[in-house]
């Protein structure tokens, strides 16, 4: 299998983010030779159309990272039944000027983790809507709506036994999805 670089987007700025913790554990389930390059979103300016064509350095960095990737992997919390504003801002920043979106055509996967039993399902549905418009082919099945609870991780921070087969299956499907769409 070819080496791949995946742009990793974590939609939470919180230091102890459950989404970050899950991302760190799940990327260990990817094949050797797959690198996950985190796209920082916390220092992006608020998107302002007046800046189109004269983007701030963090926006240029984001677009460069995404363009250099073979696919995008997004982890999102659910905020008020949608995605956090910081994540939407990052998607907006990378999508403009019109016709110059860095996201265009990048195969994507979405995972959400929440303290609530629905596991961020509604945030994911909103995110799918945005990614569809950005023309990002997004893995539909299996869906990964994860509830943060005891036993999700083992003592070393790896995925715990109860969720391991499911999340390994999700990662295998994502890897196959990227292989199918990446050049
Ligand atoms: C502003 C705000 C809104 C929230 N809204 C929801 C929600 O709609 N559904 C949900 O399941 N959890 C909601 N939560 C709880 C989050 O799932 C929880 O804070 C989670 O830890 C956030 O992800 P993170 O740990 O990666 O930062 C909300 C939290 C905040 C701070």
mmCIF file of C-alpha atoms and ligand atoms in Angstrom:
data_model
loop_
_atom_site.group_PDB
_atom_site.id
_atom_site.type_symbol
_atom_site.label_atom_id
_atom_site.label_comp_id
_atom_site.label_asym_id
_atom_site.label_seq_id
_atom_site.Cartn_x
_atom_site.Cartn_y
_atom_site.Cartn_z
ATOM 1 C CA UNK A 1 0.000 0.000 0.000
ATOM 2 C CA UNK A 2 1.217 3.490 -0.877
ATOM 3 C CA UNK A 3 2.302 5.914 1.816
ATOM 4 C CA UNK A 4 -0.409 8.473 2.457
ATOM 5 C CA UNK A 5 -0.636 11.818 4.198
ATOM 6 C CA UNK A 6 -3.941 12.668 5.825
ATOM 7 C CA UNK A 7 -4.918 16.157 6.962
ATOM 8 C CA UNK A 8 -6.299 15.707 10.476
ATOM 9 C CA UNK A 9 -8.820 18.295 11.635
ATOM 10 C CA UNK A 10 -9.927 18.314 15.271
ATOM 11 C CA UNK A 11 -12.920 20.551 15.860
ATOM 12 C CA UNK A 12 -12.191 21.307 19.505
ATOM 13 C CA UNK A 13 -9.683 23.750 20.983
ATOM 14 C CA UNK A 14 -10.016 22.305 24.483
ATOM 15 C CA UNK A 15 -6.734 20.980 25.912
ATOM 16 C CA UNK A 16 -8.338 17.822 27.303
ATOM 17 C CA UNK A 17 -10.596 17.361 24.275
ATOM 18 C CA UNK A 18 -12.252 13.965 24.004
ATOM 19 C CA UNK A 19 -12.136 14.335 20.234
ATOM 20 C CA UNK A 20 -8.391 14.869 20.319
ATOM 21 C CA UNK A 21 -7.958 11.869 22.600
ATOM 22 C CA UNK A 22 -10.009 9.683 20.262
ATOM 23 C CA UNK A 23 -8.124 10.983 17.216
ATOM 24 C CA UNK A 24 -4.801 10.143 18.848
ATOM 25 C CA UNK A 25 -5.981 6.598 19.602
ATOM 26 C CA UNK A 26 -7.637 6.006 16.235
ATOM 27 C CA UNK A 27 -4.750 7.092 14.046
ATOM 28 C CA UNK A 28 -2.784 4.237 15.612
ATOM 29 C CA UNK A 29 -5.239 1.911 13.842
ATOM 30 C CA UNK A 30 -4.114 3.139 10.408
ATOM 31 C CA UNK A 31 -1.609 1.186 8.304
ATOM 32 C CA UNK A 32 2.151 1.762 8.475
ATOM 33 C CA UNK A 33 3.152 4.540 6.119
ATOM 34 C CA UNK A 34 0.025 6.594 6.786
ATOM 35 C CA UNK A 35 0.900 9.957 8.328
ATOM 36 C CA UNK A 36 -1.644 12.220 9.996
ATOM 37 C CA UNK A 37 -0.739 15.873 9.731
ATOM 38 C CA UNK A 38 -2.825 17.981 12.095
ATOM 39 C CA UNK A 39 -4.279 21.123 10.580
ATOM 40 C CA UNK A 40 -4.243 23.767 13.316
ATOM 41 C CA UNK A 41 -7.487 25.725 13.404
ATOM 42 C CA UNK A 42 -7.189 27.715 16.641
ATOM 43 C CA UNK A 43 -5.121 30.556 15.196
ATOM 44 C CA UNK A 44 -7.167 31.132 12.045
ATOM 45 C CA UNK A 45 -8.737 34.579 11.732
ATOM 46 C CA UNK A 46 -12.509 34.761 11.565
ATOM 47 C CA UNK A 47 -13.317 34.373 7.902
ATOM 48 C CA UNK A 48 -13.818 37.753 6.224
ATOM 49 C CA UNK A 49 -14.568 37.883 2.518
ATOM 50 C CA UNK A 50 -12.679 41.169 2.261
ATOM 51 C CA UNK A 51 -9.474 39.164 2.842
ATOM 52 C CA UNK A 52 -10.027 36.868 -0.167
ATOM 53 C CA UNK A 53 -6.820 36.789 -2.196
ATOM 54 C CA UNK A 54 -4.867 38.346 0.675
ATOM 55 C CA UNK A 55 -5.073 35.555 3.219
ATOM 56 C CA UNK A 56 -3.365 35.570 6.601
ATOM 57 C CA UNK A 57 -0.460 33.177 7.078
ATOM 58 C CA UNK A 58 -2.494 30.603 9.092
ATOM 59 C CA UNK A 59 -5.025 30.419 6.241
ATOM 60 C CA UNK A 60 -2.276 29.912 3.656
ATOM 61 C CA UNK A 61 -0.754 27.227 5.889
ATOM 62 C CA UNK A 62 -4.087 25.425 6.198
ATOM 63 C CA UNK A 63 -4.693 25.482 2.458
ATOM 64 C CA UNK A 64 -1.176 24.254 1.720
ATOM 65 C CA UNK A 65 -1.505 21.378 4.207
ATOM 66 C CA UNK A 66 -4.878 20.302 2.882
ATOM 67 C CA UNK A 67 -3.721 20.512 -0.736
ATOM 68 C CA UNK A 68 -0.685 18.355 0.064
ATOM 69 C CA UNK A 69 -2.868 15.665 1.638
ATOM 70 C CA UNK A 70 -4.404 12.545 0.133
ATOM 71 C CA UNK A 71 -7.504 12.875 2.290
ATOM 72 C CA UNK A 72 -9.031 14.584 5.297
ATOM 73 C CA UNK A 73 -10.066 13.071 8.615
ATOM 74 C CA UNK A 74 -12.317 15.200 10.795
ATOM 75 C CA UNK A 75 -13.160 14.714 14.457
ATOM 76 C CA UNK A 76 -15.993 16.886 15.679
ATOM 77 C CA UNK A 77 -17.664 17.614 18.982
ATOM 78 C CA UNK A 78 -21.351 18.503 18.944
ATOM 79 C CA UNK A 79 -22.132 22.046 20.063
ATOM 80 C CA UNK A 80 -25.804 22.901 20.358
ATOM 81 C CA UNK A 81 -26.732 20.170 17.886
ATOM 82 C CA UNK A 82 -24.263 21.375 15.260
ATOM 83 C CA UNK A 83 -20.528 21.670 14.677
ATOM 84 C CA UNK A 84 -18.392 24.112 16.678
ATOM 85 C CA UNK A 85 -17.937 27.541 15.106
ATOM 86 C CA UNK A 86 -14.158 27.058 15.004
ATOM 87 C CA UNK A 87 -14.580 24.061 12.728
ATOM 88 C CA UNK A 88 -17.005 25.831 10.407
ATOM 89 C CA UNK A 89 -14.617 28.789 10.300
ATOM 90 C CA UNK A 90 -11.754 26.500 9.256
ATOM 91 C CA UNK A 91 -13.873 24.989 6.491
ATOM 92 C CA UNK A 92 -14.861 28.475 5.311
ATOM 93 C CA UNK A 93 -11.260 29.776 5.424
ATOM 94 C CA UNK A 94 -10.023 26.865 3.300
ATOM 95 C CA UNK A 95 -12.832 27.173 0.783
ATOM 96 C CA UNK A 96 -12.216 30.643 -0.623
ATOM 97 C CA UNK A 97 -11.611 32.689 -2.799
ATOM 98 C CA UNK A 98 -14.406 31.206 -4.888
ATOM 99 C CA UNK A 99 -12.944 28.605 -7.229
ATOM 100 C CA UNK A 100 -9.815 28.171 -5.116
ATOM 101 C CA UNK A 101 -11.005 25.784 -2.419
ATOM 102 C CA UNK A 102 -8.343 23.567 -0.867
ATOM 103 C CA UNK A 103 -10.982 21.001 0.120
ATOM 104 C CA UNK A 104 -12.200 20.280 -3.413
ATOM 105 C CA UNK A 105 -12.234 16.549 -4.162
ATOM 106 C CA UNK A 106 -10.444 15.435 -0.997
ATOM 107 C CA UNK A 107 -11.866 12.155 0.323
ATOM 108 C CA UNK A 108 -13.101 12.629 3.875
ATOM 109 C CA UNK A 109 -14.061 10.690 6.965
ATOM 110 C CA UNK A 110 -15.913 11.968 10.015
ATOM 111 C CA UNK A 111 -15.824 10.734 13.595
ATOM 112 C CA UNK A 112 -17.582 12.420 16.501
ATOM 113 C CA UNK A 113 -17.379 11.824 20.214
ATOM 114 C CA UNK A 114 -19.647 13.369 22.782
ATOM 115 C CA UNK A 115 -20.625 12.880 26.382
ATOM 116 C CA UNK A 116 -24.207 12.378 25.183
ATOM 117 C CA UNK A 117 -25.533 9.003 24.054
ATOM 118 C CA UNK A 118 -26.175 10.166 20.443
ATOM 119 C CA UNK A 119 -22.392 10.612 20.107
ATOM 120 C CA UNK A 120 -22.507 13.806 18.059
ATOM 121 C CA UNK A 121 -24.801 12.391 15.370
ATOM 122 C CA UNK A 122 -26.469 15.713 14.688
ATOM 123 C CA UNK A 123 -23.174 17.563 14.366
ATOM 124 C CA UNK A 124 -22.067 14.965 11.842
ATOM 125 C CA UNK A 125 -25.184 15.456 9.768
ATOM 126 C CA UNK A 126 -24.536 19.199 9.615
ATOM 127 C CA UNK A 127 -20.910 18.549 8.740
ATOM 128 C CA UNK A 128 -21.910 16.185 5.930
ATOM 129 C CA UNK A 129 -24.027 18.949 4.462
ATOM 130 C CA UNK A 130 -21.017 21.289 4.347
ATOM 131 C CA UNK A 131 -18.625 18.663 2.970
ATOM 132 C CA UNK A 132 -21.104 17.769 0.219
ATOM 133 C CA UNK A 133 -21.115 21.383 -0.956
ATOM 134 C CA UNK A 134 -17.307 21.464 -0.755
ATOM 135 C CA UNK A 135 -17.319 18.475 -3.137
ATOM 136 C CA UNK A 136 -15.554 16.159 -0.701
ATOM 137 C CA UNK A 137 -16.518 12.508 -1.172
ATOM 138 C CA UNK A 138 -17.294 11.464 2.412
ATOM 139 C CA UNK A 139 -17.399 7.933 3.796
ATOM 140 C CA UNK A 140 -21.030 7.140 4.665
ATOM 141 C CA UNK A 141 -20.725 3.727 6.282
ATOM 142 C CA UNK A 142 -19.879 2.671 8.853
ATOM 143 C CA UNK A 143 -20.915 5.696 10.895
ATOM 144 C CA UNK A 144 -18.848 6.491 13.984
ATOM 145 C CA UNK A 145 -20.943 8.240 16.632
ATOM 146 C CA UNK A 146 -18.993 7.607 19.801
ATOM 147 C CA UNK A 147 -20.056 8.241 23.369
ATOM 148 C CA UNK A 148 -17.217 9.125 25.712
ATOM 149 C CA UNK A 149 -17.476 6.671 28.587
ATOM 150 C CA UNK A 150 -15.441 4.378 30.806
ATOM 151 C CA UNK A 151 -13.746 1.594 28.905
ATOM 152 C CA UNK A 152 -13.378 3.485 25.634
ATOM 153 C CA UNK A 153 -9.595 3.386 26.206
ATOM 154 C CA UNK A 154 -7.221 0.962 27.814
ATOM 155 C CA UNK A 155 -4.577 1.994 30.346
ATOM 156 C CA UNK A 156 -2.178 3.033 27.545
ATOM 157 C CA UNK A 157 -4.697 5.287 25.813
ATOM 158 C CA UNK A 158 -5.352 2.803 23.023
ATOM 159 C CA UNK A 159 -8.907 1.956 22.014
ATOM 160 C CA UNK A 160 -10.340 -0.395 24.629
ATOM 161 C CA UNK A 161 -11.408 -3.928 23.853
ATOM 162 C CA UNK A 162 -15.144 -3.201 23.686
ATOM 163 C CA UNK A 163 -14.767 -0.703 20.824
ATOM 164 C CA UNK A 164 -11.613 -2.006 19.143
ATOM 165 C CA UNK A 165 -13.166 -4.179 16.423
ATOM 166 C CA UNK A 166 -15.721 -1.535 15.505
ATOM 167 C CA UNK A 167 -13.218 1.318 15.297
ATOM 168 C CA UNK A 168 -10.634 -0.828 13.490
ATOM 169 C CA UNK A 169 -13.382 -1.640 10.978
ATOM 170 C CA UNK A 170 -14.139 2.058 10.627
ATOM 171 C CA UNK A 171 -10.468 2.864 10.000
ATOM 172 C CA UNK A 172 -10.141 0.032 7.466
ATOM 173 C CA UNK A 173 -13.176 1.396 5.593
ATOM 174 C CA UNK A 174 -11.726 4.921 5.677
ATOM 175 C CA UNK A 175 -8.367 3.682 4.363
ATOM 176 C CA UNK A 176 -10.119 1.866 1.503
ATOM 177 C CA UNK A 177 -12.177 5.018 0.806
ATOM 178 C CA UNK A 178 -9.070 7.185 0.514
ATOM 179 C CA UNK A 179 -7.340 4.595 -1.678
ATOM 180 C CA UNK A 180 -10.379 4.583 -3.960
ATOM 181 C CA UNK A 181 -10.406 8.365 -4.388
ATOM 182 C CA UNK A 182 -6.790 9.470 -4.011
ATOM 183 C CA UNK A 183 -4.627 9.724 -7.111
HETATM 184 C C1 LIG B 1 -21.225 25.083 23.845
HETATM 185 C C2 LIG B 1 -21.443 23.605 24.042
HETATM 186 C C3 LIG B 1 -22.543 22.995 23.466
HETATM 187 C C4 LIG B 1 -22.732 21.613 23.595
HETATM 188 N N1 LIG B 1 -23.770 21.012 22.938
HETATM 189 C C5 LIG B 1 -23.847 19.655 22.904
HETATM 190 C C6 LIG B 1 -24.785 19.008 22.065
HETATM 191 O O1 LIG B 1 -25.584 19.628 21.367
HETATM 192 N N2 LIG B 1 -24.797 17.650 22.041
HETATM 193 C C7 LIG B 1 -23.914 16.908 22.788
HETATM 194 O O2 LIG B 1 -23.951 15.688 22.722
HETATM 195 N N3 LIG B 1 -22.997 17.497 23.592
HETATM 196 C C8 LIG B 1 -22.943 18.843 23.657
HETATM 197 N N4 LIG B 1 -21.981 19.469 24.428
HETATM 198 C C9 LIG B 1 -21.097 18.644 25.251
HETATM 199 C C10 LIG B 1 -19.904 18.163 24.464
HETATM 200 O O3 LIG B 1 -20.212 16.913 23.893
HETATM 201 C C11 LIG B 1 -18.706 17.994 25.393
HETATM 202 O O4 LIG B 1 -18.386 19.250 25.974
HETATM 203 C C12 LIG B 1 -17.501 17.412 24.694
HETATM 204 O O5 LIG B 1 -16.528 17.118 25.673
HETATM 205 C C13 LIG B 1 -16.932 18.385 23.654
HETATM 206 O O6 LIG B 1 -15.910 17.768 22.905
HETATM 207 P P1 LIG B 1 -14.358 17.911 23.278
HETATM 208 O O7 LIG B 1 -14.157 17.137 24.572
HETATM 209 O O8 LIG B 1 -13.634 17.264 22.133
HETATM 210 O O9 LIG B 1 -14.048 19.349 23.460
HETATM 211 C C14 LIG B 1 -21.799 20.844 24.339
HETATM 212 C C15 LIG B 1 -20.722 21.498 24.947
HETATM 213 C C16 LIG B 1 -20.535 22.844 24.793
HETATM 214 C C17 LIG B 1 -19.307 23.497 25.414
#
